XYZ file of C-alpha atoms in Angstrom:
675
model
C -15.378 -11.173 31.540
C -12.871 -8.239 30.644
C -12.210 -6.696 34.499
C -11.531 -3.358 34.777
C -9.542 -4.827 37.858
C -6.735 -5.595 35.340
C -6.149 -1.538 35.442
C -4.783 -2.050 39.291
C -1.806 -3.787 39.009
C -0.357 -1.446 36.851
C 2.337 0.537 37.814
C 0.846 4.513 38.063
C 2.129 7.516 36.453
C 4.508 10.035 38.240
C 2.448 12.562 40.211
C 4.052 15.399 37.824
C 3.605 13.689 34.342
C 1.502 16.255 33.278
C 0.890 19.869 34.355
C -2.258 22.019 35.087
C -2.047 23.880 31.599
C -1.735 20.492 30.089
C -4.245 19.370 32.068
C -6.786 21.744 31.271
C -5.735 21.295 27.824
C -6.136 17.703 27.751
C -9.620 17.709 29.283
C -11.004 20.416 26.734
C -9.236 18.054 24.169
C -11.196 14.856 25.119
C -14.531 16.059 25.706
C -14.001 17.686 22.137
C -13.028 14.042 21.143
C -16.295 12.656 22.977
C -18.544 15.113 21.332
C -17.510 14.553 18.044
C -18.072 11.033 18.498
C -21.519 11.853 20.507
C -22.558 13.255 17.366
C -21.432 11.591 14.376
C -23.274 8.699 16.049
C -26.875 10.546 16.044
C -25.925 11.854 12.627
C -25.431 8.168 11.385
C -28.605 7.157 13.089
C -30.440 9.612 10.930
C -28.837 8.940 7.975
C -26.535 12.017 7.625
C -23.585 9.848 8.057
C -23.761 6.735 5.484
C -21.368 3.687 5.428
C -20.204 3.221 8.883
C -17.615 5.028 11.741
C -16.269 3.508 14.445
C -16.178 5.364 17.930
C -13.539 5.911 20.314
C -16.135 7.208 23.273
C -14.773 5.826 26.481
C -10.834 5.582 24.829
C -10.402 9.614 24.708
C -7.398 10.057 27.236
C -4.985 8.042 24.591
C -5.388 10.615 21.814
C -5.200 13.662 24.193
C -1.944 11.891 26.410
C 0.177 10.184 22.745
C -0.388 12.931 20.541
C 0.118 16.301 22.388
C 3.750 14.727 23.511
C 4.738 14.696 19.765
C 6.192 17.749 17.966
C 4.561 19.279 14.903
C 7.453 17.442 12.403
C 5.980 14.614 13.884
C 3.943 11.972 12.099
C 0.951 9.493 13.277
C -0.667 6.439 11.394
C -4.012 5.273 12.665
C -6.650 2.552 12.356
C -10.375 2.622 11.791
C -11.166 4.206 15.326
C -9.227 7.141 14.605
C -10.918 9.992 14.910
C -9.610 10.857 18.015
C -5.707 10.653 17.252
C -6.564 12.880 14.227
C -8.044 15.689 16.493
C -5.337 15.543 19.036
C -2.517 15.749 15.998
C -4.659 19.003 15.143
C -7.168 18.359 12.264
C -9.600 20.783 10.977
C -13.065 19.127 12.564
C -14.944 21.071 9.583
C -13.111 18.958 7.483
C -13.548 15.469 9.427
C -16.778 16.200 9.409
C -17.182 17.157 5.701
C -15.474 13.899 4.750
C -17.506 11.668 7.345
C -20.609 13.082 5.090
C -18.961 12.271 1.765
C -18.668 15.953 0.815
C -15.916 17.582 -1.277
C -14.738 19.602 0.685
C -13.949 16.774 2.852
C -10.162 15.962 4.076
C -10.211 13.363 0.939
C -12.675 15.220 -1.222
C -15.600 12.788 0.111
C -13.737 9.669 -1.138
C -12.001 7.821 1.909
C -14.854 8.571 4.684
C -14.257 7.893 8.416
C -11.570 5.229 8.246
C -9.682 7.221 5.806
C -8.645 10.440 6.819
C -5.285 12.410 6.240
C -3.775 15.551 6.767
C -0.151 15.421 5.427
C 0.631 18.937 6.691
C -0.110 17.968 10.214
C 1.727 14.566 9.996
C -1.166 12.537 10.134
C -0.410 9.896 7.193
C -3.996 8.557 7.518
C -6.275 6.257 8.890
C -6.712 3.041 7.762
C -9.733 -0.188 7.271
C -7.120 -2.920 7.003
C -6.444 -4.323 10.557
C -2.489 -3.503 11.170
C -2.030 -2.113 7.928
C -0.191 1.849 9.737
C 2.069 -0.457 11.589
C 4.150 -1.494 8.593
C 3.280 1.576 6.725
C 4.962 3.381 9.675
C 8.136 1.345 9.640
C 8.377 2.768 6.051
C 7.775 6.334 7.418
C 9.932 5.725 10.132
C 12.459 4.939 7.862
C 12.028 7.903 5.361
C 12.620 10.311 8.537
C 16.071 8.504 9.758
C 17.213 8.459 6.180
C 16.584 12.352 6.283
C 17.488 13.025 9.440
C 15.041 15.114 10.138
C 14.793 14.273 13.474
C 11.244 13.604 13.332
C 9.463 10.091 15.144
C 6.393 8.641 14.632
C 3.605 7.180 16.647
C 1.572 3.931 14.804
C -2.226 3.134 16.908
C -3.334 -0.366 16.562
C -6.057 -2.226 18.128
C -5.224 -5.457 20.078
C -6.516 -7.284 17.239
C -3.925 -6.058 15.119
C -0.911 -7.492 17.674
C -1.947 -10.604 16.180
C -1.663 -10.063 12.822
C 1.477 -11.301 10.842
C 2.284 -7.493 10.050
C 2.791 -6.687 13.626
C 6.089 -9.149 14.491
C 7.292 -8.469 10.934
C 7.159 -4.584 11.400
C 8.736 -4.875 15.233
C 11.099 -7.398 13.704
C 12.313 -5.092 11.211
C 12.063 -1.349 12.906
C 14.120 -3.144 15.937
C 16.845 -4.069 13.340
C 16.974 -0.911 11.926
C 16.792 0.801 15.145
C 13.284 3.212 13.486
C 12.699 6.271 15.263
C 8.821 4.655 16.150
C 6.692 3.767 18.674
C 4.200 1.318 18.475
C 0.939 2.185 20.388
C -1.453 -0.688 20.920
C -4.943 0.330 22.080
C -6.036 -2.992 24.112
C -9.588 -2.114 24.513
C -10.667 -5.466 25.119
C -12.289 -6.562 21.990
C -11.403 -7.366 18.916
C -14.908 -7.004 17.574
C -16.557 -9.150 19.510
C -14.379 -11.585 20.462
C -12.474 -10.890 24.080
C -8.736 -10.150 23.616
C -7.839 -12.654 26.419
C -9.383 -15.475 24.412
C -6.890 -14.922 21.597
C -4.007 -13.800 22.922
C -1.187 -15.825 23.828
C 1.488 -14.863 26.501
C 1.396 -12.782 29.432
C 0.440 -9.445 27.188
C 1.181 -7.625 23.862
C 3.587 -5.574 25.479
C 5.162 -8.339 26.580
C 5.793 -9.326 22.985
C 8.209 -6.800 22.705
C 10.397 -8.652 24.563
C 11.114 -11.083 21.875
C 12.839 -8.239 19.658
C 14.547 -6.482 21.871
C 11.981 -3.432 22.313
C 11.532 -1.660 25.567
C 7.514 -1.899 26.186
C 4.865 -0.854 28.861
C 1.708 -1.787 29.604
C -0.127 0.941 31.126
C -3.335 2.046 32.385
C -5.069 3.612 29.095
C -7.795 5.599 30.823
C -5.124 7.695 32.605
C -3.796 10.878 31.005
C -0.416 10.889 33.018
C 0.565 7.215 32.194
C -0.022 7.792 28.525
C 1.660 10.855 28.118
C 4.676 9.794 30.467
C 5.337 6.454 28.325
C 4.990 8.422 25.406
C 7.531 11.199 26.679
C 9.856 8.373 27.229
C 9.676 6.523 24.553
C 9.992 9.595 22.194
C 13.326 10.756 23.534
C 14.688 6.758 23.318
C 13.507 7.665 19.678
C 14.941 10.565 19.250
C 18.198 9.912 20.441
C 18.715 6.999 17.829
C 17.444 4.266 20.330
C 15.053 2.495 17.774
C 11.110 1.711 18.692
C 9.305 1.273 21.875
C 6.103 -0.596 22.305
C 3.285 0.503 24.541
C 0.258 -1.229 25.257
C -2.782 0.932 26.550
C -5.756 -1.097 28.241
C -9.002 0.789 27.585
C -12.595 0.069 26.507
C -14.740 1.316 23.710
C -18.645 2.027 25.338
C -20.032 1.624 22.189
C -20.198 -1.133 19.508
C -17.679 -2.317 17.352
C -18.863 -0.052 14.874
C -22.066 2.406 14.053
C -23.228 -0.092 11.763
C -22.973 -2.878 13.799
C -26.576 -5.117 14.386
C -24.596 -8.079 16.318
C -25.899 -10.037 18.833
C -25.071 -8.959 22.562
C -21.508 -9.697 23.587
C -20.925 -8.160 26.585
C -22.715 -8.021 29.618
C -24.502 -4.890 31.005
C -22.567 -5.538 34.345
C -19.253 -5.560 32.858
C -19.910 -2.207 30.569
C -21.002 -0.647 33.820
C -17.915 -1.129 35.561
C -15.899 0.199 32.674
C -18.015 3.200 32.726
C -16.675 4.049 36.221
C -13.375 4.499 35.023
C -14.361 7.198 32.212
C -11.096 9.176 31.413
C -12.705 12.092 31.208
C -14.868 11.629 34.726
C -11.225 10.856 36.311
C -8.994 13.319 34.609
C -12.078 16.430 36.374
C -12.144 14.822 39.557
C -8.275 15.155 39.350
C -8.349 18.622 38.409
C -11.024 19.544 41.047
C -8.787 18.306 43.878
C -5.497 19.236 42.203
C -6.439 22.500 40.509
C -9.391 23.695 41.793
C -11.390 22.838 38.688
C -14.801 24.625 39.257
C -18.382 22.881 38.253
C -18.961 26.254 35.969
C -15.134 26.402 34.738
C -15.443 22.379 33.711
C -19.443 23.523 32.424
C -17.895 25.945 30.063
C -15.732 23.727 28.951
C -18.030 21.482 27.784
C -19.739 24.550 26.220
C -17.208 25.479 24.403
C -16.439 21.822 22.740
C -20.766 21.462 22.046
C -20.581 25.014 20.175
C -17.489 24.538 18.152
C -18.561 20.669 17.254
C -22.005 22.019 16.166
C -20.253 24.821 13.649
C -18.151 22.369 12.385
C -21.542 19.823 11.495
C -23.398 22.862 10.547
C -20.583 24.087 8.053
C -20.058 20.881 6.570
C -24.042 20.140 5.967
C -23.436 22.921 3.282
C -21.265 21.782 1.228
C -21.488 20.121 -1.941
C -20.760 15.899 -3.070
C -18.501 15.491 -5.152
C -18.629 14.604 -8.998
C -17.308 11.319 -10.796
C -15.010 13.423 -13.180
C -13.252 15.437 -10.194
C -12.839 11.892 -8.536
C -11.235 10.136 -11.616
C -9.089 12.513 -11.674
C -7.384 11.025 -7.710
C -6.993 7.848 -9.066
C -3.455 7.945 -10.281
C -0.890 10.960 -10.560
C 0.152 12.277 -13.894
C 3.482 10.670 -15.589
C 6.768 12.762 -16.160
C 6.557 14.488 -19.380
C 9.264 12.898 -21.659
C 9.914 15.535 -23.576
C 12.401 13.784 -25.606
C 12.475 10.694 -27.811
C 14.234 7.890 -26.371
C 18.017 7.254 -28.110
C 18.741 4.891 -31.141
C 19.931 1.105 -29.564
C 23.444 1.995 -30.687
C 26.475 -0.419 -30.947
C 26.603 -1.263 -27.002
C 25.385 -4.581 -26.132
C 24.808 -5.846 -22.620
C 22.170 -8.116 -21.312
C 18.679 -7.660 -19.610
C 19.839 -7.627 -16.236
C 22.637 -5.473 -16.981
C 20.346 -3.272 -18.659
C 18.385 -2.919 -15.325
C 20.712 -2.612 -13.139
C 22.050 0.252 -15.155
C 19.034 1.970 -14.786
C 18.950 1.341 -11.355
C 22.583 3.095 -10.803
C 21.535 5.752 -12.814
C 18.185 6.739 -10.958
C 20.091 6.445 -7.578
C 22.916 8.689 -9.042
C 20.448 11.161 -10.105
C 17.911 11.463 -7.089
C 19.274 10.523 -3.605
C 15.782 9.996 -2.012
C 15.600 6.487 -4.458
C 16.164 3.839 -2.494
C 15.656 0.181 -2.718
C 14.624 -2.872 -0.157
C 14.331 -6.382 -0.529
C 15.867 -9.646 0.519
C 19.767 -10.621 -0.285
C 19.696 -7.141 -2.531
C 23.043 -6.361 -0.777
C 26.174 -7.626 -0.821
C 25.104 -10.768 -3.080
C 23.197 -8.528 -5.594
C 20.121 -10.840 -5.213
C 19.875 -14.104 -6.540
C 19.820 -13.470 -9.888
C 22.088 -10.564 -10.083
C 20.404 -7.450 -10.970
C 21.217 -5.062 -7.886
C 25.031 -6.483 -7.801
C 27.124 -3.733 -7.033
C 24.736 -1.461 -5.888
C 25.286 -1.966 -1.986
C 29.004 -0.723 -2.333
C 28.171 1.942 -4.571
C 25.525 3.520 -2.659
C 25.932 2.008 0.718
C 23.756 -0.196 2.837
C 21.380 2.703 3.805
C 20.175 3.232 -0.069
C 20.390 -0.557 -0.927
C 18.675 -2.338 2.438
C 18.952 -5.805 2.737
C 15.440 -6.579 4.759
C 14.498 -9.899 6.551
C 12.326 -12.587 5.090
C 8.635 -10.492 5.549
C 7.672 -9.729 2.583
C 4.659 -8.094 4.176
C 7.295 -5.804 6.300
C 9.143 -5.165 3.088
C 6.116 -4.213 0.899
C 4.535 -1.991 3.760
C 8.098 -0.562 4.315
C 8.375 0.649 1.273
C 4.700 2.361 0.883
C 5.421 4.241 4.080
C 8.437 5.427 3.013
C 7.384 6.542 -0.207
C 4.823 8.163 1.427
C 6.873 10.476 3.182
C 8.611 11.264 0.352
C 11.405 8.385 -1.259
C 11.388 6.943 -4.153
C 11.393 3.162 -3.418
C 11.859 0.506 -5.460
C 11.201 -2.706 -3.348
C 12.116 -6.459 -4.785
C 10.020 -9.315 -4.618
C 13.107 -12.368 -5.155
C 10.418 -14.107 -6.956
C 7.257 -13.161 -8.254
C 5.246 -15.597 -6.800
C 6.116 -14.156 -3.070
C 4.363 -10.936 -4.417
C 1.359 -12.721 -3.061
C 2.340 -11.657 0.525
C 2.652 -8.567 -0.511
C -0.356 -8.192 -1.700
C -2.011 -5.640 0.791
C 0.543 -3.395 0.720
C 0.403 -3.228 -3.344
C -3.412 -3.626 -3.932
C -5.044 -1.658 -0.655
C -2.571 0.847 0.399
C -0.215 1.949 -2.573
C -2.905 1.830 -5.382
C -5.555 3.094 -3.725
C -3.765 5.697 -1.394
C -3.673 8.967 -3.602
C -7.402 7.936 -4.355
C -8.555 7.131 -1.020
C -6.766 10.122 0.024
C -8.338 13.279 -1.891
C -5.088 13.101 -4.437
C -3.167 14.326 -1.183
C -0.567 11.114 -1.416
C 2.687 10.553 -3.372
C 3.438 6.925 -3.512
C 6.337 6.575 -5.917
C 7.242 3.398 -5.713
C 7.987 0.032 -7.783
C 7.437 -3.012 -7.165
C 9.832 -5.708 -9.093
C 10.730 -9.054 -9.658
C 11.177 -12.468 -11.811
C 8.064 -13.953 -12.766
C 7.260 -16.685 -15.421
C 8.044 -20.348 -16.317
C 11.067 -21.983 -18.349
C 13.817 -23.016 -15.883
C 12.539 -26.082 -13.684
C 11.232 -24.180 -10.688
C 7.715 -25.613 -10.330
C 4.396 -24.475 -9.718
C 5.644 -21.912 -6.753
C 8.464 -19.678 -8.284
C 6.755 -19.714 -11.617
C 3.484 -17.803 -11.981
C 2.697 -15.248 -14.390
C 0.462 -12.730 -12.259
C 0.290 -9.994 -14.464
C -3.675 -10.182 -14.671
C -4.131 -9.778 -10.989
C -2.483 -6.137 -11.070
C -4.173 -4.893 -14.302
C -7.625 -5.107 -12.529
C -6.660 -2.839 -9.761
C -6.978 1.141 -10.449
C -4.072 3.128 -9.308
C -1.754 0.373 -10.439
C 0.240 0.698 -13.446
C 1.739 -2.333 -14.933
C 5.089 -2.874 -17.277
C 6.185 -5.843 -19.233
C 9.533 -5.177 -21.118
C 10.712 -7.938 -23.558
C 13.960 -6.400 -24.289
C 17.165 -5.343 -22.287
C 16.657 -1.979 -24.093
C 12.686 -1.664 -23.241
C 13.668 -2.811 -19.894
C 16.482 -0.128 -18.826
C 13.925 2.777 -20.368
C 10.957 1.529 -18.588
C 12.425 0.970 -15.422
C 13.724 4.760 -15.455
C 10.187 5.539 -16.387
C 8.692 3.302 -13.664
C 11.101 5.264 -10.834
C 10.237 8.754 -12.110
C 6.416 8.239 -11.860
C 4.667 9.446 -8.522
C 2.561 6.570 -8.461
C 2.910 2.490 -7.769
C 4.461 0.516 -10.688
C 4.155 -3.154 -11.234
C 7.189 -4.199 -12.974
C 7.579 -7.543 -14.233
C 10.832 -9.572 -15.605
C 10.830 -12.639 -17.357
C 13.000 -14.912 -15.826
C 14.144 -16.271 -19.260
C 14.793 -12.751 -20.481
C 17.362 -12.611 -17.663
C 19.435 -15.713 -19.727
C 19.236 -13.841 -23.011
C 22.027 -13.005 -24.728
C 23.294 -9.050 -24.653
C 21.143 -6.363 -26.851
C 21.897 -3.251 -27.989
C 21.342 -0.359 -25.110
C 22.989 3.187 -25.065
C 24.744 4.544 -21.981
C 22.421 7.609 -21.746
C 20.023 8.032 -19.239
C 16.371 7.613 -21.187
C 12.939 6.944 -20.427
C 10.460 5.459 -22.346
C 7.033 6.679 -22.576
C 4.513 3.914 -20.706
C 1.477 2.736 -22.813
C 3.506 3.102 -26.411
C 3.623 -0.208 -27.782
C 6.297 -1.831 -30.258
C 6.256 -2.769 -33.598
C 8.578 -5.801 -33.598
C 7.942 -6.748 -37.327
C 6.078 -5.411 -39.903
C 3.678 -7.610 -41.920
C 0.133 -7.712 -43.711
C -1.527 -11.396 -42.939
C -1.955 -11.360 -39.297
C -1.405 -9.503 -36.391
C 0.449 -11.189 -33.035
C 0.634 -9.787 -29.840
C 2.877 -11.008 -27.352
C 4.382 -10.169 -24.588
C 7.595 -10.500 -22.053
C 9.107 -14.290 -23.157
C 6.064 -14.656 -25.777
C 7.766 -11.570 -28.139
C 10.872 -13.928 -29.160
C 8.730 -17.050 -29.571
C 6.471 -14.903 -31.844
C 9.197 -13.705 -33.523
C 10.592 -17.424 -33.947
C 7.104 -18.524 -35.349
C 6.874 -15.482 -37.917
C 10.144 -16.402 -39.407
C 8.426 -20.406 -39.857
C 5.439 -18.497 -41.530
C 7.851 -16.160 -44.186
C 8.682 -19.239 -45.657
C 5.111 -20.178 -46.231
C 4.232 -16.859 -47.321
C 2.377 -15.642 -44.490
C 3.473 -12.072 -43.279
C 2.551 -11.691 -39.267
C 3.080 -8.488 -37.806
C 4.324 -8.533 -34.122
C 2.829 -5.747 -31.208
C 4.982 -5.560 -28.254
C 2.813 -3.590 -26.019
C 5.884 -2.948 -23.525
C 3.415 -2.116 -20.581
C 0.068 -3.927 -19.624
C -1.159 -0.844 -18.304
C -1.582 1.516 -20.005
C -2.433 -0.500 -23.173
C -1.510 1.190 -26.191
C -5.186 -0.288 -27.872
C -4.101 2.185 -30.731
C -1.497 0.452 -32.124
C -2.630 -2.675 -31.722
C -5.808 -1.866 -33.433
C -4.115 0.026 -36.292
C -2.213 -3.569 -37.031
C -5.684 -5.210 -36.845
C -7.214 -2.684 -39.436
C -4.549 -3.275 -41.703
C -4.197 -7.326 -41.288
C -7.969 -8.463 -40.969
C -6.589 -10.530 -38.492
C -5.148 -11.266 -34.393
C -3.581 -13.761 -32.568
C -3.007 -12.673 -28.744
C -0.479 -15.006 -26.974
C 0.269 -14.573 -23.241
C 1.852 -17.121 -20.745
C -0.003 -17.247 -18.172
C -3.336 -19.709 -18.215
C -5.990 -18.641 -20.836
C -8.640 -18.749 -18.792
C -8.716 -14.901 -16.915
C -5.622 -13.837 -18.659
C -4.663 -10.477 -19.813
C -5.051 -11.794 -23.765
C -8.864 -11.534 -22.990
C -8.517 -7.776 -22.090
C -6.370 -7.433 -25.555
C -9.092 -9.089 -27.464
C -11.946 -7.753 -25.843
C -10.539 -4.135 -27.201
C -9.618 -5.375 -30.344
C -13.754 -6.515 -30.948
C -14.755 -3.182 -29.541
C -12.522 -0.893 -31.731
C -11.568 -3.092 -35.143
C -14.366 -5.947 -35.241
C -14.910 -4.107 -38.706
C -11.780 -5.072 -39.952
C -11.464 -8.611 -39.070
C -12.162 -11.464 -41.175
C -11.516 -14.043 -38.568
C -12.607 -14.054 -35.020
C -9.589 -13.218 -32.604
C -7.271 -16.102 -31.171
C -5.803 -16.060 -27.709
C -2.959 -18.594 -26.835
C -2.128 -19.359 -23.325
C -1.185 -21.702 -20.880
C -3.299 -25.062 -19.947
C -5.532 -24.580 -16.412
C -3.098 -25.691 -14.291
C -0.103 -25.353 -12.266
C 3.196 -25.229 -13.909
C 4.706 -28.500 -13.797
C 7.985 -29.298 -12.446
C 8.814 -32.278 -15.055
C 10.906 -30.533 -18.204
C 9.223 -31.920 -20.844
C 5.948 -31.185 -19.152
C 7.117 -27.545 -18.381
C 7.820 -27.182 -22.137
C 4.790 -28.473 -23.728
C 2.676 -26.357 -20.620
C 4.551 -23.124 -21.571
C 3.195 -21.324 -25.157
C 5.676 -21.661 -28.030
C 6.514 -21.153 -31.517
C 4.731 -24.177 -32.698
C 1.402 -23.513 -30.961
C 1.814 -19.628 -32.021
C 2.073 -20.600 -36.038
C -0.429 -23.341 -35.611
C -2.973 -20.369 -34.612
C -1.763 -17.672 -37.539
C -2.215 -20.422 -40.313
C -5.881 -21.076 -38.609
C -7.056 -17.621 -38.808
C -5.472 -17.187 -42.176
C -6.828 -20.229 -43.726
C -9.926 -19.593 -42.281
C -13.394 -19.451 -44.894
């Protein structure tokens, strides 16, 4: 049983932690939050608010104590139970209700709902439906403020359940070593959905976990306004002084079920719930103000009436708003790319490697834009295990080329948070297989932020790293994962096969205001120098390259498969078969026009990629050809990919596993000689 007696052993707040005027403002705010939550539940039960919402009734003191301790320039990140925090940070309750009702006038255009309210002008960087996600995003937002020297700090609110997520530990470590101006605020309401916190949390407390990272921490009464204000004020002073993060665990209790949608079996006793209601934060504050400030019943009733009137007016306004249209919603998926007004220059005579071309793109963009930063493991002094960031640490310093701990989740989340706060971020996955540890940040946060937050968010971030087989690194270091990311709305996926394209597309990716997955093949790192101009140039995404012209068959190939397609075409030319090779260069956006124009000329198509055939991106290209060039086909589209197995370690088996020039040539012969 989550016993209320745990509050008795906590150190009481100083008697002067909150003055009379602040107490009055806090009481009014708490009454407003409670009325917002109770009316939200009523509207949900009536079907006016759909989906679900999560009530913070019983926890109002935390929002009213913490957020007013911040300055206007400061930021917060919150979680699925975040209505109180956003109201306390100054959000417009009319826009909040409109969002909960799915209206176009809502904070996020009716596209985010209860769990995703944001107001960037007020420093509300978003609530979040993923447990613990705001913890990692908060490190990035705090990093941006530290780099910009704004003096701003932030609070990332999370629940007790999130304290058992890996991102809690990764982010705490990252914030501590980088001395970030961030307050980690855990609202321990005793239950993670239906599981008692004490049953799943090792150690003396969540707050005590800060000791392992050298982070000052406090466990406080989360229903005591003064205790909250005092703890947050102390932590804020430390953060503003450059002394780094603090961790606060506030013990409280949610009166309602986990969510308004829940129809779970009873998991709390009536006795337990009744006992916790005796420490209602509103009743406690009212009693204190009656004793200390002479608050009369009439004055209290006036505050209640004022809150109710304001909430009802907001509901009435929201009810009158219209719903969003799909055409408008689609406009929020991804930001417009910057216009590339001039054609990229010719390659010229200067030859550099694929690796050097990407490094040069980093240098030129970091010189051009001081907000561009790079985060990754070993990207600093040694320049990464493949050398792509070599020399950047010395040139731009450790603040902009940041060696991070081995914490892929924290690295990626930090990058997204910094991008949300105005930085242009390059995140390196040391090997692309490790990107699977970054998936929440990429798929749930970066890709969805602009849409989910109604077009408010800019997320200029590039996730890059080496993928593919061919250098004997076995199954966990050699995967080709482009199809995973191509299926995620909001992401763009670039896959250059030449040094020239690698530089121009990397520059385009860094300048884009949305997230880009940038794929580099390890075999291309080993290639010979190729012509690349010194000029700073960008290549427009979604423009395929005709590698070789021909009239008998179109071969569409990406990354390392492009050179193998060229080798096959050379063999076939000796047999009188002229192959046209198309390199899409970007997988998303995909230039189906150029591919289909080629197929209409050759009447045949072979699509090759390194990933296993089933579910590979070649299926999307083949489907596009069938939809847009079917009448010109003289043979079915043929696909080539790897077998349905992980990459083998044995060198002979690995070569056999990867598609090669021989297999490409065989496929072309079959479609050309098909009768």
